[in-house]
Each structure stands twice: as C-alpha cells, then as structure tokens.
Tab-separated table of C-alpha atoms and ligand atoms in Angstrom:
chain	number	residue	atom	x	y	z
A	1	SER	CA	93.465	79.104	124.506
A	2	LYS	CA	94.390	82.748	124.634
A	3	ASN	CA	93.126	85.407	126.982
A	4	LYS	CA	91.199	88.015	125.026
A	5	ASN	CA	91.474	91.148	127.125
A	6	PHE	CA	90.799	93.429	124.215
A	7	SER	CA	87.858	91.710	122.607
A	8	PHE	CA	85.497	94.472	123.762
A	9	SER	CA	87.235	97.047	121.607
A	10	ASN	CA	86.805	94.895	118.552
A	11	ARG	CA	83.025	94.784	118.581
A	12	GLY	CA	81.598	95.195	115.139
A	13	LYS	CA	84.884	96.127	113.557
A	14	THR	CA	85.980	94.502	110.353
A	15	LEU	CA	89.562	93.414	109.848
A	16	GLU	CA	89.899	96.214	107.324
A	17	GLU	CA	88.869	98.799	109.912
A	18	GLU	CA	91.254	97.332	112.479
A	19	LEU	CA	94.087	97.495	109.957
A	20	ASN	CA	93.213	101.057	108.919
A	21	GLU	CA	93.376	102.091	112.584
A	22	SER	CA	96.694	100.324	113.014
A	23	ASN	CA	98.077	102.030	109.913
A	24	GLU	CA	96.972	105.439	111.203
A	25	PHE	CA	98.843	104.694	114.394
A	26	TYR	CA	101.970	103.672	112.440
A	27	LEU	CA	101.720	106.836	110.356
A	28	SER	CA	101.248	109.127	113.353
A	29	ARG	CA	104.261	107.592	115.131
A	30	SER	CA	106.444	107.626	112.001
A	31	ILE	CA	106.744	103.842	112.065
A	32	ALA	CA	105.530	103.113	108.523
A	33	VAL	CA	103.521	104.534	105.625
A	34	ILE	CA	100.993	101.856	104.701
A	35	HIS	CA	97.553	102.470	103.172
A	36	LYS	CA	94.499	100.558	102.032
A	37	LYS	CA	94.143	100.851	98.279
A	38	PRO	CA	90.790	102.191	97.091
A	39	VAL	CA	88.329	99.600	95.756
A	40	PRO	CA	88.575	99.498	91.949
A	41	ILE	CA	85.381	100.793	90.329
A	42	GLN	CA	84.403	100.946	86.688
A	43	ILE	CA	82.597	104.233	86.151
A	44	VAL	CA	79.961	104.247	83.406
A	45	HIS	CA	77.940	107.461	83.951
A	46	VAL	CA	78.737	110.719	85.722
A	47	LYS	CA	76.402	113.702	86.101
A	48	TYR	CA	77.797	117.203	86.504
A	49	PRO	CA	75.076	119.224	88.186
A	50	VAL	CA	75.396	123.012	88.142
A	51	ARG	CA	76.709	124.343	91.473
A	52	SER	CA	77.406	120.965	93.029
A	53	ALA	CA	79.841	118.081	92.941
A	54	ALA	CA	79.961	115.509	90.142
A	55	VAL	CA	77.762	112.472	90.895
A	56	ILE	CA	78.583	108.992	89.665
A	57	THR	CA	75.197	107.514	88.706
A	58	GLU	CA	76.289	104.179	87.243
A	59	ALA	CA	79.360	102.212	88.189
A	60	TYR	CA	80.385	98.618	88.871
A	61	PHE	CA	82.788	96.867	91.192
A	62	ARG	CA	85.828	95.429	89.449
A	63	SER	CA	87.753	92.510	90.817
A	64	PRO	CA	91.042	93.712	92.282
A	65	SER	CA	94.191	92.802	90.334
A	66	THR	CA	96.462	93.369	93.324
A	67	THR	CA	96.130	93.200	97.112
A	68	ASP	CA	94.423	95.312	99.769
A	69	PHE	CA	97.296	97.176	101.375
A	70	ASN	CA	100.776	98.363	100.480
A	71	GLY	CA	103.407	100.836	101.576
A	72	VAL	CA	106.875	101.296	102.996
A	73	TRP	CA	108.405	100.253	106.316
A	74	LYS	CA	112.107	100.742	107.098
A	75	GLY	CA	112.816	101.159	103.391
A	76	LYS	CA	111.108	97.860	102.612
A	77	TYR	CA	108.166	97.445	100.279
A	78	ILE	CA	105.228	95.902	102.189
A	79	ASP	CA	102.247	94.341	100.404
A	80	PHE	CA	99.441	92.269	101.859
A	81	GLU	CA	95.951	90.912	101.486
A	82	ALA	CA	93.579	90.851	104.473
A	83	LYS	CA	91.085	88.008	104.812
A	84	GLU	CA	88.543	87.034	107.440
A	85	THR	CA	87.059	83.611	107.994
A	86	THR	CA	84.269	82.471	110.290
A	87	SER	CA	85.697	78.943	110.302
A	88	ARG	CA	87.180	77.768	113.606
A	89	THR	CA	89.383	75.111	112.077
A	90	SER	CA	90.803	76.263	108.739
A	91	PHE	CA	91.357	79.147	106.371
A	92	PRO	CA	89.579	78.497	103.040
A	93	LEU	CA	91.500	79.389	99.894
A	94	ASN	CA	88.449	79.811	97.673
A	95	ASN	CA	88.024	83.568	97.932
A	96	ILE	CA	91.570	84.445	96.958
A	97	HIS	CA	91.940	85.339	93.276
A	98	ASP	CA	94.621	83.862	91.009
A	99	HIS	CA	95.826	87.339	90.032
A	100	GLN	CA	96.245	88.302	93.691
A	101	VAL	CA	98.462	85.265	94.217
A	102	GLU	CA	100.347	86.126	91.029
A	103	HIS	CA	100.810	89.663	92.334
A	104	MET	CA	102.214	88.507	95.689
A	105	LYS	CA	104.547	86.121	93.892
A	106	LYS	CA	105.901	88.967	91.750
A	107	VAL	CA	106.314	91.239	94.752
A	108	THR	CA	108.370	88.512	96.435
A	109	GLU	CA	110.521	88.088	93.301
A	110	HIS	CA	111.288	91.822	93.404
A	111	ASP	CA	112.365	91.612	97.068
A	112	GLY	CA	109.211	93.139	98.447
A	113	ILE	CA	107.585	91.589	101.515
A	114	ALA	CA	104.250	89.936	100.659
A	115	PHE	CA	101.935	88.173	103.068
A	116	LEU	CA	98.339	87.605	104.113
A	117	ILE	CA	96.746	88.739	107.331
A	118	VAL	CA	94.123	86.183	108.296
A	119	LYS	CA	91.513	86.790	110.966
A	120	PHE	CA	89.608	83.901	112.488
A	121	THR	CA	86.630	86.008	113.536
A	122	SER	CA	85.016	83.373	115.771
A	123	LEU	CA	88.280	82.830	117.619
A	124	GLU	CA	89.392	86.481	117.546
A	125	ARG	CA	92.819	85.361	116.437
A	126	TYR	CA	94.959	87.014	113.785
A	127	PHE	CA	97.922	85.619	111.863
A	128	ILE	CA	100.514	86.769	109.378
A	129	VAL	CA	100.809	84.055	106.741
A	130	PRO	CA	104.018	84.721	104.777
A	131	TYR	CA	103.688	84.436	101.022
A	132	ASP	CA	106.298	81.650	100.710
A	133	TYR	CA	104.338	79.458	103.072
A	134	PHE	CA	100.996	80.383	101.542
A	135	GLU	CA	102.364	79.456	98.097
A	136	GLU	CA	103.103	75.908	99.264
A	137	LYS	CA	99.502	75.473	100.373
A	138	TRP	CA	98.124	77.196	97.253
A	139	GLU	CA	100.083	74.739	95.106
A	140	ARG	CA	98.826	71.849	97.206
A	141	LYS	CA	95.294	72.998	96.331
A	142	ILE	CA	96.107	73.328	92.614
A	143	ALA	CA	97.615	69.831	92.680
A	144	GLY	CA	94.231	68.552	93.879
A	145	GLY	CA	94.894	68.682	97.609
A	146	ARG	CA	92.859	70.344	100.330
A	147	LYS	CA	91.243	73.692	99.583
A	148	SER	CA	92.185	75.310	102.857
A	149	ILE	CA	95.034	75.772	105.305
A	150	THR	CA	94.261	74.209	108.672
A	151	LEU	CA	94.433	76.310	111.813
A	152	LYS	CA	97.041	73.855	113.078
A	153	GLU	CA	99.239	74.490	110.025
A	154	ILE	CA	98.813	78.214	110.478
A	155	GLU	CA	99.664	77.979	114.179
A	156	ASP	CA	102.841	76.081	113.308
A	157	MET	CA	104.068	78.182	110.404
A	158	SER	CA	102.661	81.684	110.784
A	159	ILE	CA	103.134	84.412	113.330
A	160	GLU	CA	100.232	85.325	115.543
A	161	ILE	CA	99.439	89.021	115.847
A	162	GLU	CA	98.607	90.234	119.316
A	163	ALA	CA	95.424	92.290	119.374
A	164	GLY	CA	95.715	95.326	121.590
A	165	PHE	CA	94.597	98.884	121.986
A	166	ASN	CA	97.051	101.090	120.149
A	167	PRO	CA	97.895	99.875	117.636
A	168	ARG	CA	94.902	97.598	117.460
A	169	LEU	CA	96.925	95.013	115.508
A	170	ASP	CA	100.676	95.385	115.794
A	171	TYR	CA	101.322	93.363	112.672
A	172	LEU	CA	104.699	95.001	112.025
A	173	ALA	CA	105.967	93.694	115.367
A	174	ALA	CA	104.810	90.225	114.275
A	175	LEU	CA	106.465	90.728	110.887
A	176	GLU	CA	109.709	91.682	112.622
A	177	HIS	CA	109.679	88.292	114.384
A	178	LEU	CA	109.033	86.558	111.120
A	179	LEU	CA	111.925	88.259	109.361
A	180	GLN	CA	114.243	87.197	112.179
A	181	SER	CA	113.271	83.568	111.571
A	182	PRO	CA	112.838	83.248	107.804
A	183	ILE	CA	110.002	81.023	106.712
A	184	LYS	CA	112.108	78.970	104.289
A	185	GLU	CA	114.326	77.780	107.130
A	186	ARG	CA	111.263	76.978	109.169
A	187	ILE	CA	109.713	74.991	106.304
A	188	GLU	CA	112.965	73.006	105.910
A	189	ARG	CA	113.165	72.389	109.640
A	190	GLN	CA	109.575	71.135	109.623
A	191	GLU	CA	110.290	68.811	106.686
A	192	ASN	CA	113.289	67.303	108.491
A	193	GLU	CA	111.338	66.557	111.651
B	1	SER	CA	115.184	121.393	70.983
B	2	LYS	CA	114.765	117.621	70.995
B	3	ASN	CA	113.902	115.320	68.157
B	4	LYS	CA	110.494	113.741	68.730
B	5	ASN	CA	110.605	110.533	66.720
B	6	PHE	CA	107.923	108.853	68.716
B	7	SER	CA	105.344	111.589	68.937
B	8	PHE	CA	102.993	109.739	66.548
B	9	SER	CA	102.460	106.932	69.039
B	10	ASN	CA	101.415	109.377	71.710
B	11	ARG	CA	98.370	110.800	69.938
B	12	GLY	CA	95.485	111.211	72.280
B	13	LYS	CA	97.104	109.361	75.128
B	14	THR	CA	97.111	110.788	78.609
B	15	LEU	CA	100.184	110.606	80.796
B	16	GLU	CA	98.319	108.099	82.956
B	17	GLU	CA	97.766	105.814	79.963
B	18	GLU	CA	101.395	106.120	78.913
B	19	LEU	CA	102.495	105.196	82.416
B	20	ASN	CA	100.068	102.275	82.620
B	21	GLU	CA	101.519	100.926	79.368
B	22	SER	CA	105.043	101.377	80.656
B	23	ASN	CA	104.144	99.582	83.888
B	24	GLU	CA	102.636	96.680	81.944
B	25	PHE	CA	105.896	96.436	80.037
B	26	TYR	CA	107.917	96.460	83.282
B	27	LEU	CA	105.655	93.786	84.740
B	28	SER	CA	105.835	91.538	81.655
B	29	ARG	CA	109.639	91.770	81.618
B	30	SER	CA	109.998	91.257	85.376
B	31	ILE	CA	111.580	94.678	85.789
B	32	ALA	CA	109.237	96.095	88.416
B	33	VAL	CA	105.775	95.728	89.948
B	34	ILE	CA	104.216	99.195	89.851
B	35	HIS	CA	100.502	99.957	89.563
B	36	LYS	CA	98.141	102.903	89.343
B	37	LYS	CA	96.033	103.098	92.474
B	38	PRO	CA	92.281	103.119	91.870
B	39	VAL	CA	90.557	106.509	92.143
B	40	PRO	CA	89.043	106.853	95.626
B	41	ILE	CA	85.238	106.882	95.473
B	42	GLN	CA	82.695	107.396	98.219
B	43	ILE	CA	79.857	104.984	97.580
B	44	VAL	CA	76.416	106.122	98.777
B	45	HIS	CA	73.906	103.764	97.095
B	46	VAL	CA	74.257	100.299	95.606
B	47	LYS	CA	71.482	98.275	93.936
B	48	TYR	CA	71.602	94.498	93.912
B	49	PRO	CA	69.434	93.392	90.995
B	50	VAL	CA	68.379	89.752	90.851
B	51	ARG	CA	70.531	87.777	88.396
B	52	SER	CA	72.978	90.551	87.610
B	53	ALA	CA	75.946	92.406	89.072
B	54	ALA	CA	75.634	95.012	91.840
B	55	VAL	CA	75.225	98.548	90.436
B	56	ILE	CA	76.544	101.615	92.212
B	57	THR	CA	73.846	104.256	91.620
B	58	GLU	CA	75.213	107.119	93.706
B	59	ALA	CA	78.844	107.811	94.454
B	60	TYR	CA	81.242	110.762	94.652
B	61	PHE	CA	84.870	111.363	93.856
B	62	ARG	CA	87.067	111.796	96.918
B	63	SER	CA	90.289	113.727	96.865
B	64	PRO	CA	93.228	111.335	96.993
B	65	SER	CA	95.220	111.270	100.224
B	66	THR	CA	98.257	109.702	98.589
B	67	THR	CA	99.786	109.640	95.110
B	68	ASP	CA	98.881	108.039	91.776
B	69	PHE	CA	101.320	105.139	91.511
B	70	ASN	CA	103.339	102.897	93.791
B	71	GLY	CA	105.132	99.586	93.793
B	72	VAL	CA	108.448	97.808	94.094
B	73	TRP	CA	111.571	97.953	91.947
B	74	LYS	CA	114.785	96.128	92.909
B	75	GLY	CA	113.521	95.815	96.460
B	76	LYS	CA	112.920	99.573	96.668
B	77	TYR	CA	109.603	101.195	97.430
B	78	ILE	CA	108.612	103.488	94.526
B	79	ASP	CA	105.907	106.147	94.889
B	80	PHE	CA	105.007	108.923	92.498
B	81	GLU	CA	102.455	111.444	91.353
B	82	ALA	CA	101.904	112.054	87.623
B	83	LYS	CA	101.004	115.559	86.435
B	84	GLU	CA	100.469	117.107	83.041
B	85	THR	CA	100.694	120.773	82.178
B	86	THR	CA	99.855	122.605	78.969
B	87	SER	CA	102.266	125.408	79.908
B	88	ARG	CA	105.385	125.705	77.762
B	89	THR	CA	107.424	127.532	80.375
B	90	SER	CA	106.657	126.254	83.859
B	91	PHE	CA	105.005	123.575	85.963
B	92	PRO	CA	102.255	125.099	88.146
B	93	LEU	CA	102.087	123.876	91.748
B	94	ASN	CA	98.424	124.728	92.268
B	95	ASN	CA	96.889	121.346	91.528
B	96	ILE	CA	99.044	119.395	93.931
B	97	HIS	CA	97.358	118.756	97.268
B	98	ASP	CA	99.013	119.386	100.630
B	99	HIS	CA	98.345	115.814	101.744
B	100	GLN	CA	100.029	114.452	98.616
B	101	VAL	CA	103.141	116.470	99.437
B	102	GLU	CA	102.921	115.286	103.028
B	103	HIS	CA	102.658	111.702	101.784
B	104	MET	CA	105.751	112.005	99.559
B	105	LYS	CA	107.680	113.571	102.433
B	106	LYS	CA	106.809	110.633	104.691
B	107	VAL	CA	107.726	108.104	102.021
B	108	THR	CA	111.133	109.779	101.720
B	109	GLU	CA	111.589	109.691	105.501
B	110	HIS	CA	110.979	105.941	105.433
B	111	ASP	CA	113.611	105.457	102.707
B	112	GLY	CA	111.127	105.019	99.901
B	113	ILE	CA	111.741	106.766	96.573
B	114	ALA	CA	109.202	109.532	95.972
B	115	PHE	CA	109.020	111.782	92.926
B	116	LEU	CA	106.756	113.472	90.407
B	117	ILE	CA	106.535	112.670	86.729
B	118	VAL	CA	105.719	115.893	84.908
B	119	LYS	CA	104.596	115.995	81.291
B	120	PHE	CA	104.728	119.228	79.331
B	121	THR	CA	102.040	118.202	76.857
B	122	SER	CA	102.661	121.044	74.360
B	123	LEU	CA	106.362	120.238	74.265
B	124	GLU	CA	105.965	116.444	74.522
B	125	ARG	CA	108.650	116.397	77.170
B	126	TYR	CA	108.623	114.329	80.349
B	127	PHE	CA	110.648	114.750	83.533
B	128	ILE	CA	111.237	113.020	86.813
B	129	VAL	CA	111.216	115.667	89.527
B	130	PRO	CA	112.715	114.104	92.669
B	131	TYR	CA	110.825	114.822	95.873
B	132	ASP	CA	113.781	116.513	97.582
B	133	TYR	CA	114.010	119.054	94.793
B	134	PHE	CA	110.259	119.487	94.541
B	135	GLU	CA	110.121	120.172	98.292
B	136	GLU	CA	112.487	123.130	97.906
B	137	LYS	CA	110.208	124.675	95.320
B	138	TRP	CA	107.073	123.841	97.302
B	139	GLU	CA	108.532	125.620	100.315
B	140	ARG	CA	109.480	128.564	98.124
B	141	LYS	CA	105.780	128.806	97.181
B	142	ILE	CA	104.646	128.553	100.814
B	143	ALA	CA	107.123	131.293	101.765
B	144	GLY	CA	105.359	133.570	99.261
B	145	GLY	CA	107.559	132.857	96.257
B	146	ARG	CA	106.552	131.791	92.767
B	147	LYS	CA	103.729	129.300	92.405
B	148	SER	CA	105.452	127.176	89.791
B	149	ILE	CA	108.737	125.543	88.890
B	150	THR	CA	110.174	126.967	85.686
B	151	LEU	CA	111.024	124.677	82.809
B	152	LYS	CA	114.603	125.954	83.081
B	153	GLU	CA	114.773	124.861	86.739
B	154	ILE	CA	113.325	121.491	85.817
B	155	GLU	CA	115.808	121.080	82.956
B	156	ASP	CA	118.669	121.817	85.346
B	157	MET	CA	117.604	119.683	88.282
B	158	SER	CA	115.411	116.884	86.995
B	159	ILE	CA	116.014	113.937	84.707
B	160	GLU	CA	114.326	113.916	81.346
B	161	ILE	CA	112.533	110.714	80.392
B	162	GLU	CA	113.000	109.576	76.820
B	163	ALA	CA	109.709	108.751	75.146
B	164	GLY	CA	109.911	105.611	73.051
B	165	PHE	CA	107.915	102.663	71.873
B	166	ASN	CA	108.316	99.892	74.436
B	167	PRO	CA	108.291	100.962	77.153
B	168	ARG	CA	106.554	104.153	76.133
B	169	LEU	CA	108.225	106.029	79.021
B	170	ASP	CA	111.291	104.349	80.451
B	171	TYR	CA	111.103	106.286	83.686
B	172	LEU	CA	112.986	103.641	85.671
B	173	ALA	CA	116.014	104.124	83.404
B	174	ALA	CA	115.773	107.862	84.151
B	175	LEU	CA	115.412	107.115	87.855
B	176	GLU	CA	118.516	104.933	87.730
B	177	HIS	CA	120.491	107.949	86.448
B	178	LEU	CA	119.065	110.080	89.184
B	179	LEU	CA	120.034	107.637	91.929
B	180	GLN	CA	123.583	107.569	90.610
B	181	SER	CA	123.763	111.337	91.022
B	182	PRO	CA	121.793	112.111	94.180
B	183	ILE	CA	119.752	115.275	94.046
B	184	LYS	CA	121.079	116.646	97.343
B	185	GLU	CA	124.595	116.730	95.942
B	186	ARG	CA	123.303	118.369	92.811
B	187	ILE	CA	121.430	121.011	94.812
B	188	GLU	CA	124.605	121.744	96.814
B	189	ARG	CA	126.667	121.910	93.649
B	190	GLN	CA	124.159	124.347	92.150
B	191	GLU	CA	124.220	126.526	95.260
B	192	ASN	CA	128.021	126.703	95.139
B	193	GLU	CA	128.115	127.778	91.488
C	201	LIG	MG1	90.768	91.519	101.568
C	202	LIG	MG1	98.043	112.695	88.851
C-alpha cells in the first residue's frame, strides 16, 4: 500500500475542494483553464429589497444534465465528473445519472476528453477512470452485471493520481500518461491475456 | 438593410433562449455539445422538509467569473459570452466584467475559441465578435477611448449570424466562416488600407 505523506493536508477537504484548488494552481501557472460548473438551481421567488441585493427566497436543486468540471488544456476540451466513495473495495455506479453518462459519451464522440475522477476516501486514493473504460462497466451494469467497478479493475485500467501539495491533485499529469497509452489498446491487451 | 423573414419566431425570446434552442438542435444532430452554464448562486439557508424536496430559502446571485456558454465542437473548445443591446448604433462595453475578459483571454492562450455573440435587439441582428478583435476595442476603452464598439466596426470585423428556424441561430456556421478568414489577418488588412 502507498505511503500517504500528504494526508494531513487533506483533512476535511472534499474532492471538489481539492479539485478547485488544483484548478486554481493550473490557472495561475497557465497550464489549463478548467472550472467547476455552478450547481443548477431552479429559482421560484426573488425579493428585491430597497437599497440591498436581490434575495432568492425560494429555489430548488435541479439534477445536473452534464458533469462537474470542464475547460481547455493544450487546445483540448476537458470534461469530467468527480465522485467520492467510502467503499474500500469498489466504486458504486448507482449515483451516476444516465444523462451524465450520455453527456460524456457525446463529448467523446466530438473528440473531447471525458473521464471520471474517483476518490476512495477511506484509502485516500484517487483515480482517473477514462470514459471508454467506464462505458464498458456501465454497460455491464445495464446488461444485469455488477453495479460497481472493483478497486482491482480500477487499479488495472485507470491511472492513479498522486496527491501532493501544489497542485493538490495533479490530474493533468495523470491524464498525460493516459493519453500516451490509449485505453482502447489497454482494453484489447487485457482481453488477449 | 437586411430582410428579416424569421422575425416572427423571435417574439419575446431572449438571446439566451435562442442560443439554448440552437444548442439543443446542435446536440440532437450531433453537431456540437455546447451548454449554458448555470447561474452562480451563493446558498445561505436550505430547509429539508420531511417527505419533500430540499428548499433553498436564502440565496444570492454571484457575479460570474467565466462566460455564459462552453462546450466542444469538432474537437475544439468553444467558449462565449452572449450580450444583448437595445442600442441601434453601438455595443456598449460597460456590462462586461473584467474577469470575463480575463477568462476569454486565457481560453485563447490555451488554443480554445473565445468570442462574444452580440444581439442588437432593435435591429434583430446578431454577430460573432471574435475575442482577438474584442480585445483591441476593450484596450481602446481602458486607454481612455470610446466605451463601445460601433455597429460599423462590428459590421466590418465580425461575422453576422443568420437568424432562421432550425437552428434559430446557426452561429457555428458563422464561426466556420470566421475560422477560414482569421481575424488577425483581417485586422492587419484593415490597418494597411
Ligand atoms: Mg460530482
Ligand atoms: Mg450574457
């Protein structure tokens, strides 16, 4: 198992916060322009008090039709969903929405780069799961197979992100590795073994 | 002046709605994956009633740090801000935020395609103003020059979007024209005239 030198700096931080910090670092160093999308809200009532800012007094959360983060890196369109799990053995597929999968599929078809970033919170391990590989496991679920991707499968087919100080999660370095060894070739290699 | 065959279908629609419709068309035809980003909201209070959905009871609008729309088209990162003006003669620069300009500049530096879509509502005319050209005029303003871009300047240096039925605004067709005749060359040509 891995040495976790940096676990102290992670205390109480959500994956979203860690990714926001990493994206600020990328932005400040001119490495990439990637942002968290705002949470979609349906606004029902707004008050406009005299001499102060408008107040939303009734609104509801809407389920997102796309993913959490997108932006541009080296001219490439980057799009990903961030998910945490407390499981130590597998990544459950039950809190990913159909329309998010559909969105990632479309991004891939238009030559964007779509993936998931999965954090195993209990293990403090982070992985990039490329969309092509995720799709295989999503279809396995739809076909009646298991409703999760095992940690072992993720270890074999994803790229682990090293947690550090600055950037907290250098996921673009991990992505660079992935692009040098395309997932389709890796899936084929695995199938031939 | 231009013939406005399609003006009837535009009644009461905002530029944002017209662009959302156009993006739905692009998505349904597998032309591009471009979405409006949700409005950023700062949530202060949420109630969780028994047996019904969470209600946001106090929240405030935050000023956006990026632009209105982004996505992927032919593998390219697309990013733009949509603005309407009731002026018949010029596009005022006063309701564009510094950080939005900064964002478009960074997108351009990372080889994304950044631009503004400007609607002259009284004229029912729509233009793509490429970021490079916009930047010139923004810097003119900062240097103490005029606080708007004249319609004449926009007519000379931008690409007009034809309003139609489906898609309502075929801005990617206009963008295609623009990419075939890069704005930097056009600026140089104009300066040499
Ligand atoms: Mg998420
Ligand atoms: Mg706008």
